[in-house]
Coordinates of C-alpha atoms in Angstrom, one line a residue:
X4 CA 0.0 0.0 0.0
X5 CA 1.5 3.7 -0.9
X6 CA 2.0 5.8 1.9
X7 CA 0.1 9.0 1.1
X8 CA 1.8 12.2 1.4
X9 CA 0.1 15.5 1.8
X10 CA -0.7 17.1 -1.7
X11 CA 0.3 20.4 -3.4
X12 CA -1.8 22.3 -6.2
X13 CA 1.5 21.1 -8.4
X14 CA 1.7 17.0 -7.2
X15 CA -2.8 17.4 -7.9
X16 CA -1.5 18.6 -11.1
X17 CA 0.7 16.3 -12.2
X18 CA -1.3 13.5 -11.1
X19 CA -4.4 14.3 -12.8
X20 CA -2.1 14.7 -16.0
X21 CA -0.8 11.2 -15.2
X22 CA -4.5 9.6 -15.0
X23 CA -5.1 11.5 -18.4
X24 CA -1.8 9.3 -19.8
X25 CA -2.9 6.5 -18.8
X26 CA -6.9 6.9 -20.0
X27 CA -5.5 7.8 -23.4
X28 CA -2.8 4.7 -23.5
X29 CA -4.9 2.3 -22.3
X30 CA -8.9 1.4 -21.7
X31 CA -7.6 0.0 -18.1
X32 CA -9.1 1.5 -15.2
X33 CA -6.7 2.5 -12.4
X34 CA -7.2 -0.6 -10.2
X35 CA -6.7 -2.5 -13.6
X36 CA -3.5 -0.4 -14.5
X37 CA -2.2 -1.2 -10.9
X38 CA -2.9 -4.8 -11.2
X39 CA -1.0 -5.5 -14.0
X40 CA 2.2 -3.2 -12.9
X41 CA 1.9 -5.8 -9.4
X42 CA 0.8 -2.5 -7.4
X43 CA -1.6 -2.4 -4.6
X44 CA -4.6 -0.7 -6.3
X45 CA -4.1 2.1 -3.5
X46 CA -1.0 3.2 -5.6
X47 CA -2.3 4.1 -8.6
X48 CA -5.1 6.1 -6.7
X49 CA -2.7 8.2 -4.8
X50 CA -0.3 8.8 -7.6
X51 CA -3.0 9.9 -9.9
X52 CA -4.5 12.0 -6.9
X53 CA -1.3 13.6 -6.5
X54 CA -0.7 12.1 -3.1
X55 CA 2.2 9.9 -3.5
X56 CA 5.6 10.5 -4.1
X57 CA 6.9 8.7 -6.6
X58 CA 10.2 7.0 -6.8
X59 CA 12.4 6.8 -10.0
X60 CA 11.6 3.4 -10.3
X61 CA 7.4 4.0 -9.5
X62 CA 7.3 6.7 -12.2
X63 CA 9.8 4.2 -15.0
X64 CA 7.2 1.6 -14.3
X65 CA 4.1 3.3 -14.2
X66 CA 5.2 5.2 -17.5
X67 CA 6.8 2.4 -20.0
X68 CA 3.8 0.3 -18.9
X69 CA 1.9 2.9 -21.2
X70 CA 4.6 2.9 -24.0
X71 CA 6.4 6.3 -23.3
X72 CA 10.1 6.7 -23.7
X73 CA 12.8 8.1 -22.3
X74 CA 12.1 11.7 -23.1
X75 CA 8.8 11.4 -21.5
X76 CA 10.1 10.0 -18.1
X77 CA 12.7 12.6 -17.5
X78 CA 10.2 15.2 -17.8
X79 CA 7.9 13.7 -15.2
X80 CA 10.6 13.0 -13.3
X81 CA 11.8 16.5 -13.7
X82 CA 8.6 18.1 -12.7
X83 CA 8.2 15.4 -9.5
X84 CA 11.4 16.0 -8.2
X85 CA 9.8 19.6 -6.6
X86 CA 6.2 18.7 -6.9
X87 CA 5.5 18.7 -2.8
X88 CA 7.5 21.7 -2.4
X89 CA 5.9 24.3 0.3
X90 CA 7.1 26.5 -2.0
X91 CA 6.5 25.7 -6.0
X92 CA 7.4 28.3 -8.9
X93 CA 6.2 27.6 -12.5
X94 CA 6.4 30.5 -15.4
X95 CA 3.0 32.1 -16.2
X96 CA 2.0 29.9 -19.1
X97 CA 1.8 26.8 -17.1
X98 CA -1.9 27.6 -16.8
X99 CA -2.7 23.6 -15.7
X100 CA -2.0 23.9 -11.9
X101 CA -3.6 27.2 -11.5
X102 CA -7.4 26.0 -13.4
X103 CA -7.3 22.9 -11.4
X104 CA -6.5 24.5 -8.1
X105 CA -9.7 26.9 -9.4
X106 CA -11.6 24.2 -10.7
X107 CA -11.2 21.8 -7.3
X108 CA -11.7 24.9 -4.2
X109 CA -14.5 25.2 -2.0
X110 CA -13.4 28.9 -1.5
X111 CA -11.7 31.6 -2.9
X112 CA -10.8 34.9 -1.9
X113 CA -8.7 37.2 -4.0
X114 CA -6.9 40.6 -3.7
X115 CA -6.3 42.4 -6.6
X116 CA -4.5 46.0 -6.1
X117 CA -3.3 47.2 -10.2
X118 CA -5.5 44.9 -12.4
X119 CA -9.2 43.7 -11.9
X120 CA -10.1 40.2 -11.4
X121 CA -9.2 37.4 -13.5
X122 CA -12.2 35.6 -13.2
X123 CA -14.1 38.7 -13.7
X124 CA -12.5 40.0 -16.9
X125 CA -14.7 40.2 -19.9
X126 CA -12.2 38.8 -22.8
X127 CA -11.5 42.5 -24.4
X128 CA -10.2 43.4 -21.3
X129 CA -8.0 40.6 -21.1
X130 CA -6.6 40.8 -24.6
X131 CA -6.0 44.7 -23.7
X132 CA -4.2 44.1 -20.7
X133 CA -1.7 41.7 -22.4
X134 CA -1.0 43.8 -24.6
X135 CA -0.1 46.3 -22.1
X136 CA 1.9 44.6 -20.3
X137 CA 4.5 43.4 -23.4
X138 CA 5.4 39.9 -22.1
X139 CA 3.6 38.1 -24.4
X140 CA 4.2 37.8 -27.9
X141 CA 1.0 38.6 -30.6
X142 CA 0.1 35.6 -31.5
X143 CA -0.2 33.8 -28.0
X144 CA -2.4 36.5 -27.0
X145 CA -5.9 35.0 -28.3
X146 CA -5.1 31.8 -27.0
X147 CA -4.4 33.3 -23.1
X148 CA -7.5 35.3 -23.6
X149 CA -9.5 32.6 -24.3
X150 CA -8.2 30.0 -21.5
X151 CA -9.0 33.2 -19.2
X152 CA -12.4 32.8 -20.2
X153 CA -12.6 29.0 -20.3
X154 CA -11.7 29.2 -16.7
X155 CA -14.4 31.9 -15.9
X156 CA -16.9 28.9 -16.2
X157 CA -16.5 27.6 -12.5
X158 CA -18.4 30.9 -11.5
X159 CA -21.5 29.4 -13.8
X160 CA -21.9 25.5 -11.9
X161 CA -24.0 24.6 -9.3
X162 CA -21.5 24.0 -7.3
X163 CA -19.4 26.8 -7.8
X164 CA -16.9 27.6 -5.0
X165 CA -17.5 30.3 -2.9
X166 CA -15.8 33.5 -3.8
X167 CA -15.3 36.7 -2.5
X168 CA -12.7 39.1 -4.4
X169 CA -11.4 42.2 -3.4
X170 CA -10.4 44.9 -5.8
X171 CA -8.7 48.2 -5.2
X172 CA -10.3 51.0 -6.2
X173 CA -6.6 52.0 -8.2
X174 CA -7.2 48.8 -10.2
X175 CA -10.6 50.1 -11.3
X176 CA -9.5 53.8 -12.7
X177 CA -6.8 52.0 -14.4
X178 CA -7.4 52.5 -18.0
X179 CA -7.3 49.1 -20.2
X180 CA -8.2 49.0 -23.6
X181 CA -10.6 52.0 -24.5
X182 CA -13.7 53.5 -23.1
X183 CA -15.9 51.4 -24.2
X184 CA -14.0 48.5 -23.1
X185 CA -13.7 49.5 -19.7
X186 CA -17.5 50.6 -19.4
X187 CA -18.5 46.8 -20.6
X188 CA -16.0 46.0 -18.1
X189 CA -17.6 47.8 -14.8
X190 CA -20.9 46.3 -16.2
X191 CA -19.5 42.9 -15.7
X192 CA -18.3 44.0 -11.9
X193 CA -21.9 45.4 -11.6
X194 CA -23.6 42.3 -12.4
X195 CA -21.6 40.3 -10.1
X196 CA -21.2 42.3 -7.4
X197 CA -22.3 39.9 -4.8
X198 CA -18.8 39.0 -5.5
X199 CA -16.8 41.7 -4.9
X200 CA -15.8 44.0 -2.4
X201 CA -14.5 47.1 -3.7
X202 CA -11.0 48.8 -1.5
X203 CA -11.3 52.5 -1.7
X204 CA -8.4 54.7 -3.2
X205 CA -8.0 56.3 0.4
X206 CA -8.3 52.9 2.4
X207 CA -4.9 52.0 4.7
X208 CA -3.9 48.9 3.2
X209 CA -0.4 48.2 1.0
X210 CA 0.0 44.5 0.0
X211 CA 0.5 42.3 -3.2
X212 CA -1.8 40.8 -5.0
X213 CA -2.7 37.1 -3.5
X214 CA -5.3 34.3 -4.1
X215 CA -6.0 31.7 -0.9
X216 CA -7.9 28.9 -2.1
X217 CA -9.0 26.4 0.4
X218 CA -10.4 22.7 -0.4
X219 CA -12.1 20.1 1.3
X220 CA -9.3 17.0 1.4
X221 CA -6.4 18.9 0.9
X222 CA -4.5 21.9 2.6
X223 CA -5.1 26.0 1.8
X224 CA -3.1 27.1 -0.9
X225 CA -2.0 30.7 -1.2
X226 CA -1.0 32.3 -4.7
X227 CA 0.8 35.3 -5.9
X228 CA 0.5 35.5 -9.8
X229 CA 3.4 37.6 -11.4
X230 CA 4.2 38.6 -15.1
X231 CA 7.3 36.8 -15.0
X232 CA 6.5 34.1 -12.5
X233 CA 3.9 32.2 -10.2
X234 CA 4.0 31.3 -6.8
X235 CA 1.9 28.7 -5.1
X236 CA 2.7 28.6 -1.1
X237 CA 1.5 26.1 1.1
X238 CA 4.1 27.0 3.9
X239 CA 1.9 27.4 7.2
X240 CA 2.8 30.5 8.3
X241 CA 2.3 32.4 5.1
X242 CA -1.0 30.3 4.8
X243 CA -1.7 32.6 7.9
X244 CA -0.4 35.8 6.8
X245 CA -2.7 35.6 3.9
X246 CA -5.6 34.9 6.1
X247 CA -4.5 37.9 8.3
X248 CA -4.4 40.5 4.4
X249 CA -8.2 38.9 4.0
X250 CA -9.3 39.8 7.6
X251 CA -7.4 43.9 7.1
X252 CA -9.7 43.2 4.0
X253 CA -12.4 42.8 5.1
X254 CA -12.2 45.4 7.8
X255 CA -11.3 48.3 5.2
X256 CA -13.3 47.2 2.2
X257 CA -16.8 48.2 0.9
X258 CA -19.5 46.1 2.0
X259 CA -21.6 44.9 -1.1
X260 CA -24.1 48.0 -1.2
X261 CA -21.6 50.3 -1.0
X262 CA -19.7 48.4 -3.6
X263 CA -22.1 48.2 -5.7
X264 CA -22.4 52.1 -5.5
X265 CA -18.9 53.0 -6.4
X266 CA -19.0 50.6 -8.9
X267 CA -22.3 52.3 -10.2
X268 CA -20.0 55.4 -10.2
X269 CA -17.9 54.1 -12.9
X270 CA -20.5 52.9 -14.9
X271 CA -21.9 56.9 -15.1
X272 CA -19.1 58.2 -15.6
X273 CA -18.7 60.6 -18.9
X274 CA -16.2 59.7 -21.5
X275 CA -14.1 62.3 -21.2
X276 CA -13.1 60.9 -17.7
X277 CA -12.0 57.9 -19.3
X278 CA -10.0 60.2 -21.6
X279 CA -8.5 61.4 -18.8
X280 CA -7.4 58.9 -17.2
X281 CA -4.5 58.0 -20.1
X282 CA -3.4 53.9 -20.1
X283 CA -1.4 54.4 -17.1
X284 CA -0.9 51.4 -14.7
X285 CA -1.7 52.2 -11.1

């Protein structure tokens, strides 16, 4: 029987990539699969859950069983070696860890101080901001936008996690894209404003941006998303310090009416404030 280990958003990840492998390579199911590499079914289960470390020798078995070569097995093992990390750092276009760590929470609370929501961006928005930001090359750009999107559809199940994000008011006279952009873009905060909490320009809080998702069979992730890289912490004490920016959140924020308000405020507001306001980033 494999001794289970305590899973990170990345080791979920790379299992669930794994299971995918092995679905494609074979019509076995995993107690099949484990049967016929001389595992305990229990194995296969906790490797694909993302559970189980995996030795050199677990992952050259696992792997060659389904027909993959050399090439194949070092990047797994690769990617292994720091999958259980407290502390894991993958570049921004490894968007797989970050929509299943989305996709699988029971709650998520998000801070966002320059830029609006992620999960909230209409897909102009998106493609307006990447382009403002330069890290990206053109033709990638539609492709991010519309994995953006693909993930907005958690926010539309039934069992949707339970969200609450927090924008700064800065992020929200930020200037993407062009007027009418941003005034389809405050609609979309309007209409969902039972999900945000608006932090006014004058309100005594400085912090990063962070996401803290929390699940219900595995342990809080924190997140700090970067133009160059992500971070994904599951280190106890800054699992608390991000629980300690959500609580000085919550005490300065809006509450929902008077988010709603301010937002209403933007919506209003005459085009040559937009004008104005120039593409600077706050």
């Amino acid at each position: 029987m494999a001794t289970s280990t305590p899973s990170t958003a990345y080791s979920r990840d790379l299992g669930e990539e794994l299971r995918k492998v092995r679905e494609k390579s074979t019509d076995l199911t995993g107690a099949a699969f484990a049967i016929k590499l001389g595992w305990d079914p229990s194995k296969v289960s906790t490797l694909e859950n993302g559970k189980y470390r995996p030795s050199e020798i677990d992952l050259v078995q696992y792997l060659s069983m389904l027909g993959k070569d050399i090439d194949f097995f070092e990047d797994f093992k690769r990617r292994f070696s720091r999958a259980f990390d407290e502390y894991i750092v993958l570049v921004p276009d490894n968007l797989r860890a970050l929509a299943m760590a989305e996709s699988t929470a029971k709650t998520i609370m998000r801070y966002d101080p320059q830029s609006l929501t992620g999960l909230l961006q209409i897909p102009e928005y998106t493609d307006a901001l990447y382009r403002m930001g330069g890290f990206v090359t053109e033709e990638r750009i539609p492709a991010l936008v519309q994995s953006r999107s693909d993930r907005q559809s958690i926010l539309r199940r039934h069992n949707r996690p339970k969200c609450l994000f927090y924008i700064h008011e800065h992020a929200l006279e930020t200037q993407v894209g062009g007027p009418r952009v941003m005034e389809d873009q405050y609609a979309r905060l309007l209409f969902n404003v039972h999900l945000v909490r608006v932090v006014p320009a004058d309100a005594p809080v400085v912090a990063t941006g962070c996401t803290l998702w929390e699940f219900e069979k595995a342990m809080p992730v924190a997140f700090i998303e970067g133009d160059l890289v992500n971070v994904f912490v599951q280190d106890p004490a800054a699992i608390v310090r991000a629980r300690l920016l959500f609580d000085r959140l919550a005490e300065v924020a809006l509450d929902e009416e008077q988010s709603r308000s301010k937002l209403a405020e933007y919506v209003g507001r005459p085009r040559e404030d937009f004008d104005a306001a120039g593409t600077r980033l706050a």
